[in-house]
């Protein structure tokens, strides 16, 4: 397995344009993965029940914004733990980009995710981290991919000094619980458009409520194509454009690379942009002889898999220790030279 040493990883993060790709494994403590839902949605006989199972998962995720909706004590504990994991992860990146000294790279992090849950937005709100979710407007916020191109700056009160504000762009490739499909556009919702009793309905009654939920079905056929497909294509284009920038870094956490479309885009950019560095945190311990991720053919892909069941929480710890341990090693090295 190719190794990326601690010093190199730190330098890549400090000097590169940072992009993250977050998958369902990061929310796994509270929200289960799709399991066989995708396969069942592709079969007409099981499609209706698969959609209901997908809806139940979406409906459960509303508790991220309002934990009073979760009445099960054990599940509420899992919810709290997942929140803490996101807090640690986003807190690490906020501290990292805030301390950047290089002016040739901005203080932004692009977070691409296939998750529909609101864990990232919830953490940013509670931690006081500025973020951009693609919505503009105060009374009736509406979504546009163009909003991710905005850069926020801070201007001091006494002087004209300005500085970039550390900012997270949260780009939800498959839609979100906060997205309400209305009048051929996406408007913001806090999840109230997702009816609690939708699972009891069938046929047209179910379809009517389900189509308001602007998330992409985990199958070949997507609902509400007129508005979702347009934004889906634009967000994927944003994904490739950011990775095509010189000295970009992409870190994948909780993502299985099962989405072939995203995987193909990623592997295409890896070939066309040799300055791109991709660091993949693998949940399962990596078998380098199998070369599952084609690491040997892609010189800019590094797989980090130090142990089995390498969770979201452990990935954050790993990154934090890379910075701490490297600082200590640099200090010791300088002392020895003196």
Coordinates of C-alpha atoms in Angstrom, one line a residue:
X1 CA 0.0 0.0 0.0
X2 CA 1.3 3.5 -0.9
X3 CA 2.1 5.5 2.2
X4 CA 1.6 9.3 2.6
X5 CA 3.7 10.3 5.6
X6 CA 2.4 12.6 8.3
X7 CA 4.5 15.6 7.2
X8 CA 3.3 15.3 3.6
X9 CA -0.3 14.9 4.6
X10 CA -0.2 18.0 6.8
X11 CA 1.5 20.0 4.0
X12 CA -1.2 18.9 1.5
X13 CA -4.0 19.9 3.8
X14 CA -2.4 23.2 4.7
X15 CA -1.5 24.3 1.2
X16 CA -4.2 22.7 -1.0
X17 CA -7.8 23.6 -2.0
X18 CA -9.7 21.4 0.5
X19 CA -12.6 19.2 -0.7
X20 CA -14.4 16.6 1.4
X21 CA -16.6 13.8 0.2
X22 CA -18.9 12.6 3.0
X23 CA -21.0 9.4 2.8
X24 CA -23.6 7.6 4.8
X25 CA -21.0 5.9 7.0
X26 CA -20.6 9.2 8.9
X27 CA -24.2 9.1 10.0
X28 CA -24.2 5.4 10.6
X29 CA -24.5 5.5 14.4
X30 CA -28.0 7.0 14.0
X31 CA -29.2 6.5 10.4
X32 CA -28.7 3.0 8.9
X33 CA -27.3 2.7 5.4
X34 CA -29.6 2.0 2.5
X35 CA -28.8 -1.8 2.5
X36 CA -30.9 -3.4 -0.3
X37 CA -33.3 -0.4 -0.8
X38 CA -31.5 0.6 -4.0
X39 CA -31.8 -2.9 -5.5
X40 CA -35.5 -3.2 -4.5
X41 CA -36.3 0.2 -6.1
X42 CA -35.1 -1.1 -9.4
X43 CA -37.6 -3.9 -9.4
X44 CA -41.2 -2.9 -10.1
X45 CA -42.7 -5.5 -7.7
X46 CA -40.7 -4.2 -4.7
X47 CA -40.4 -0.6 -5.7
X48 CA -43.3 0.8 -3.7
X49 CA -42.2 -0.8 -0.4
X50 CA -38.6 0.3 -1.0
X51 CA -39.8 3.9 -1.4
X52 CA -41.6 3.6 1.9
X53 CA -38.6 2.2 3.6
X54 CA -36.5 5.1 2.1
X55 CA -39.2 7.6 3.3
X56 CA -39.0 6.2 6.9
X57 CA -35.2 6.8 6.9
X58 CA -35.8 10.4 5.6
X59 CA -38.5 11.0 8.2
X60 CA -36.4 9.7 11.0
X61 CA -33.6 12.2 10.1
X62 CA -35.9 15.1 11.0
X63 CA -34.9 14.5 14.6
X64 CA -31.5 15.9 13.8
X65 CA -33.0 19.4 13.9
X66 CA -35.5 18.6 16.7
X67 CA -34.4 15.8 19.0
X68 CA -37.8 15.8 20.7
X69 CA -39.1 13.9 17.7
X70 CA -36.9 10.9 18.7
X71 CA -38.8 9.2 21.6
X72 CA -36.6 6.0 21.8
X73 CA -34.0 6.5 24.6
X74 CA -31.4 4.2 22.9
X75 CA -31.9 6.0 19.5
X76 CA -31.6 9.4 21.2
X77 CA -28.2 8.3 22.6
X78 CA -27.1 7.3 19.1
X79 CA -28.3 10.7 17.8
X80 CA -26.3 12.6 20.4
X81 CA -23.2 10.5 19.7
X82 CA -23.5 11.1 15.9
X83 CA -23.8 14.9 16.6
X84 CA -20.6 14.8 18.7
X85 CA -18.8 13.0 15.9
X86 CA -19.8 15.7 13.4
X87 CA -18.9 18.4 15.9
X88 CA -15.4 17.0 16.3
X89 CA -14.9 16.5 12.5
X90 CA -16.1 20.0 11.5
X91 CA -14.4 21.6 14.4
X92 CA -11.1 20.1 13.2
X93 CA -11.5 21.6 9.8
X94 CA -12.6 25.0 11.1
X95 CA -9.5 25.2 13.3
X96 CA -7.3 24.0 10.4
X97 CA -8.4 26.6 7.8
X98 CA -8.6 29.4 10.4
X99 CA -4.9 29.0 11.1
X100 CA -3.8 29.0 7.4
X101 CA -1.0 31.5 6.8
X102 CA -0.8 31.1 3.0
X103 CA -2.7 33.8 1.1
X104 CA -2.7 31.9 -2.2
X105 CA -5.4 29.5 -0.9
X106 CA -8.7 30.6 0.5
X107 CA -10.2 29.6 3.8
X108 CA -13.0 27.5 2.4
X109 CA -13.8 23.9 2.5
X110 CA -16.1 22.3 -0.1
X111 CA -18.1 19.5 1.6
X112 CA -19.7 17.3 -1.0
X113 CA -22.1 14.7 0.4
X114 CA -24.6 12.2 -0.8
X115 CA -26.3 12.3 2.6
X116 CA -29.8 13.9 2.9
X117 CA -29.5 14.4 6.7
X118 CA -28.9 17.8 8.4
X119 CA -26.0 16.7 10.7
X120 CA -23.5 19.1 9.1
X121 CA -25.8 22.1 9.1
X122 CA -26.8 21.4 12.7
X123 CA -23.2 21.2 13.8
X124 CA -22.2 24.4 12.0
X125 CA -25.1 26.2 13.7
X126 CA -24.2 25.1 17.2
X127 CA -20.4 25.6 16.6
X128 CA -20.9 29.0 15.1
X129 CA -19.1 28.0 11.8
X130 CA -20.2 30.1 8.8
X131 CA -21.6 27.8 6.0
X132 CA -23.2 28.1 2.6
X133 CA -26.0 25.6 1.8
X134 CA -26.8 27.0 -1.6
X135 CA -29.9 29.0 -0.5
X136 CA -30.3 32.8 -0.9
X137 CA -33.0 35.0 0.6
X138 CA -34.4 35.5 4.1
X139 CA -38.2 35.2 3.9
X140 CA -38.4 32.5 1.2
X141 CA -34.9 31.1 0.6
X142 CA -34.4 29.4 -2.8
X143 CA -31.6 27.1 -3.9
X144 CA -29.1 27.8 -6.7
X145 CA -25.8 26.1 -7.3
X146 CA -24.4 29.5 -8.3
X147 CA -24.6 30.6 -4.6
X148 CA -21.7 28.4 -3.8
X149 CA -19.4 30.8 -5.7
X150 CA -19.9 33.5 -3.1
X151 CA -16.9 34.4 -0.9
X152 CA -17.5 36.0 2.5
X153 CA -15.0 38.6 3.9
X154 CA -14.8 40.4 7.2
X155 CA -14.1 44.1 7.3
X156 CA -12.8 45.6 10.6
X157 CA -14.9 48.5 12.1
X158 CA -12.0 50.9 12.5
X159 CA -9.9 50.3 9.4
X160 CA -10.4 49.0 5.9
X161 CA -8.6 45.7 6.6
X162 CA -10.4 42.7 5.2
X163 CA -9.9 39.0 5.6
X164 CA -11.6 35.9 4.3
X165 CA -14.1 34.3 6.6
X166 CA -13.5 30.5 7.1
X167 CA -16.5 29.0 5.3
X168 CA -17.9 25.6 4.6
X169 CA -19.8 25.0 1.3
X170 CA -22.2 22.2 2.0
X171 CA -23.1 20.7 -1.4
X172 CA -25.7 17.9 -1.1
X173 CA -25.4 15.9 -4.3
X174 CA -28.5 13.8 -3.7
X175 CA -30.8 16.5 -2.2
X176 CA -31.7 17.2 1.4
X177 CA -34.3 17.0 4.1
X178 CA -34.3 20.8 3.9
X179 CA -35.2 20.9 0.2
X180 CA -38.9 21.3 -0.7
X181 CA -39.8 20.8 -4.3
X182 CA -42.3 23.6 -5.1
X183 CA -43.3 25.3 -8.4
X184 CA -40.4 23.7 -10.3
X185 CA -37.8 25.1 -7.9
X186 CA -36.2 24.2 -4.6
X187 CA -37.1 26.2 -1.5
X188 CA -35.9 25.9 2.0
X189 CA -37.8 23.9 4.6
X190 CA -37.0 22.8 8.1
X191 CA -38.5 19.4 7.4
X192 CA -42.1 20.2 8.1
X193 CA -43.0 19.3 4.5
X194 CA -42.2 15.7 5.3
X195 CA -45.5 14.2 6.7
X196 CA -45.2 11.9 9.6
X197 CA -48.1 9.7 8.4
X198 CA -46.9 9.4 4.8
X199 CA -46.0 5.8 5.4
X200 CA -49.6 4.9 6.0
X201 CA -50.7 6.2 2.6
X202 CA -50.5 4.4 -0.8
X203 CA -50.8 5.1 -4.5
X204 CA -51.4 8.7 -5.5
X205 CA -51.7 9.9 -1.9
X206 CA -48.2 8.6 -1.2
X207 CA -46.7 9.9 -4.4
X208 CA -48.1 13.4 -3.9
X209 CA -46.4 13.8 -0.5
X210 CA -43.3 11.9 -1.6
X211 CA -42.6 14.1 -4.6
X212 CA -42.4 17.2 -2.3
X213 CA -39.3 15.7 -0.7
X214 CA -36.5 16.9 -3.0
X215 CA -34.1 14.0 -2.6
X216 CA -32.9 11.7 -5.4
X217 CA -34.1 8.1 -5.2
X218 CA -31.2 5.6 -4.8
X219 CA -32.0 4.0 -8.1
X220 CA -31.6 4.5 -11.9
X221 CA -34.9 6.5 -12.1
X222 CA -35.2 9.8 -10.3
X223 CA -38.4 11.6 -9.2
X224 CA -39.1 15.2 -9.9
X225 CA -36.6 15.3 -12.8
X226 CA -37.3 18.9 -14.0
X227 CA -35.8 20.5 -10.9
X228 CA -33.6 17.9 -9.3
X229 CA -31.8 16.7 -12.4
X230 CA -30.7 20.2 -13.4
X231 CA -29.2 20.9 -10.0
X232 CA -27.8 17.4 -9.7
X233 CA -25.9 17.9 -13.0
X234 CA -24.7 21.4 -11.8
X235 CA -23.4 20.1 -8.5
X236 CA -21.5 17.3 -10.2
X237 CA -20.0 19.8 -12.5
X238 CA -19.0 21.8 -9.4
X239 CA -17.4 18.7 -8.0
X240 CA -15.2 18.1 -11.0
X241 CA -14.3 21.8 -11.4
X242 CA -13.1 22.0 -7.8
X243 CA -11.0 18.9 -8.2
X244 CA -9.5 20.1 -11.5
X245 CA -7.9 23.1 -9.7
X246 CA -4.2 22.9 -9.2
X247 CA -3.1 21.6 -5.8
X248 CA -6.6 20.4 -4.8
X249 CA -7.0 17.7 -2.1
X250 CA -10.0 15.4 -1.7
X251 CA -10.6 13.5 1.5
X252 CA -13.2 10.8 1.5
X253 CA -14.8 9.6 4.7
X254 CA -17.7 7.2 5.2
X255 CA -18.1 6.9 1.4
X256 CA -18.1 3.4 -0.2
X257 CA -17.5 4.6 -3.8
X258 CA -20.6 2.5 -4.7
X259 CA -22.1 5.4 -6.6
X260 CA -20.6 4.6 -10.1
X261 CA -21.3 8.1 -11.5
X262 CA -19.4 9.9 -8.8
X263 CA -16.6 7.3 -8.8
X264 CA -16.2 7.6 -12.6
X265 CA -16.0 11.4 -12.3
X266 CA -13.4 11.2 -9.5
X267 CA -11.2 8.7 -11.3
X268 CA -11.4 10.8 -14.5
X269 CA -10.1 13.9 -12.7
X270 CA -7.4 11.9 -11.0
X271 CA -6.0 11.0 -14.4
X272 CA -6.3 14.5 -15.8
X273 CA -5.0 16.5 -12.8
X274 CA -1.8 15.0 -11.5
X275 CA -1.6 17.7 -8.8
X276 CA -4.8 16.4 -7.2
X277 CA -4.3 14.3 -4.0
X278 CA -7.0 12.0 -3.0
X279 CA -7.0 10.5 0.5
X280 CA -9.5 7.7 1.1
X281 CA -10.4 6.6 4.7
X282 CA -11.5 3.1 4.3
X283 CA -13.9 1.6 6.9
X284 CA -12.8 -2.0 6.1
X285 CA -9.2 -2.9 6.4
X286 CA -7.7 -2.5 3.0
X287 CA -6.3 -5.5 1.2
X288 CA -3.6 -4.1 -1.1
X289 CA -3.3 -7.4 -3.0
X290 CA -6.9 -7.0 -4.2
X291 CA -6.3 -3.4 -5.2
X292 CA -10.1 -2.7 -4.9
X293 CA -9.8 1.0 -5.5
X294 CA -7.2 0.7 -8.2
X295 CA -4.7 2.4 -6.0
X296 CA -1.7 1.0 -8.0
X297 CA -2.9 2.6 -11.3
X298 CA -3.6 6.0 -9.6
X299 CA -0.4 7.5 -8.2
X300 CA -2.4 10.4 -6.5
X301 CA -4.7 8.1 -4.6
X302 CA -3.8 7.1 -1.0
X303 CA -5.9 4.7 1.1
X304 CA -5.7 5.0 4.8
X305 CA -6.9 1.8 6.6
X306 CA -4.9 1.2 9.8
X307 CA -7.4 -1.2 11.4
X308 CA -10.8 -2.9 10.8
X309 CA -14.0 -0.9 11.3
X310 CA -12.1 2.4 10.9
X311 CA -15.0 4.6 11.7
X312 CA -15.8 8.3 11.2
X313 CA -14.8 9.1 14.7
X314 CA -11.5 7.3 14.3
X315 CA -10.8 9.2 11.1
X316 CA -11.2 12.5 12.9
X317 CA -8.8 11.3 15.6
X318 CA -6.3 10.2 13.0
X319 CA -6.3 13.6 11.3
X320 CA -6.0 15.5 14.6
X321 CA -3.1 13.3 15.7
X322 CA -1.3 13.9 12.4
X323 CA -1.2 17.6 13.1
X324 CA -0.4 17.3 16.8
X325 CA 2.2 14.5 16.4
X326 CA 3.9 16.3 13.4
X327 CA 4.2 19.5 15.4
X328 CA 5.9 17.6 18.2
X329 CA 8.2 15.8 15.8
X330 CA 9.2 19.1 14.2
X331 CA 9.9 20.6 17.6
X332 CA 12.1 17.6 18.6
X333 CA 13.9 17.7 15.3
X334 CA 14.7 21.4 15.8
X335 CA 15.9 20.9 19.3
X336 CA 18.2 18.1 18.2
X337 CA 19.7 20.4 15.5
X338 CA 20.3 23.1 18.1

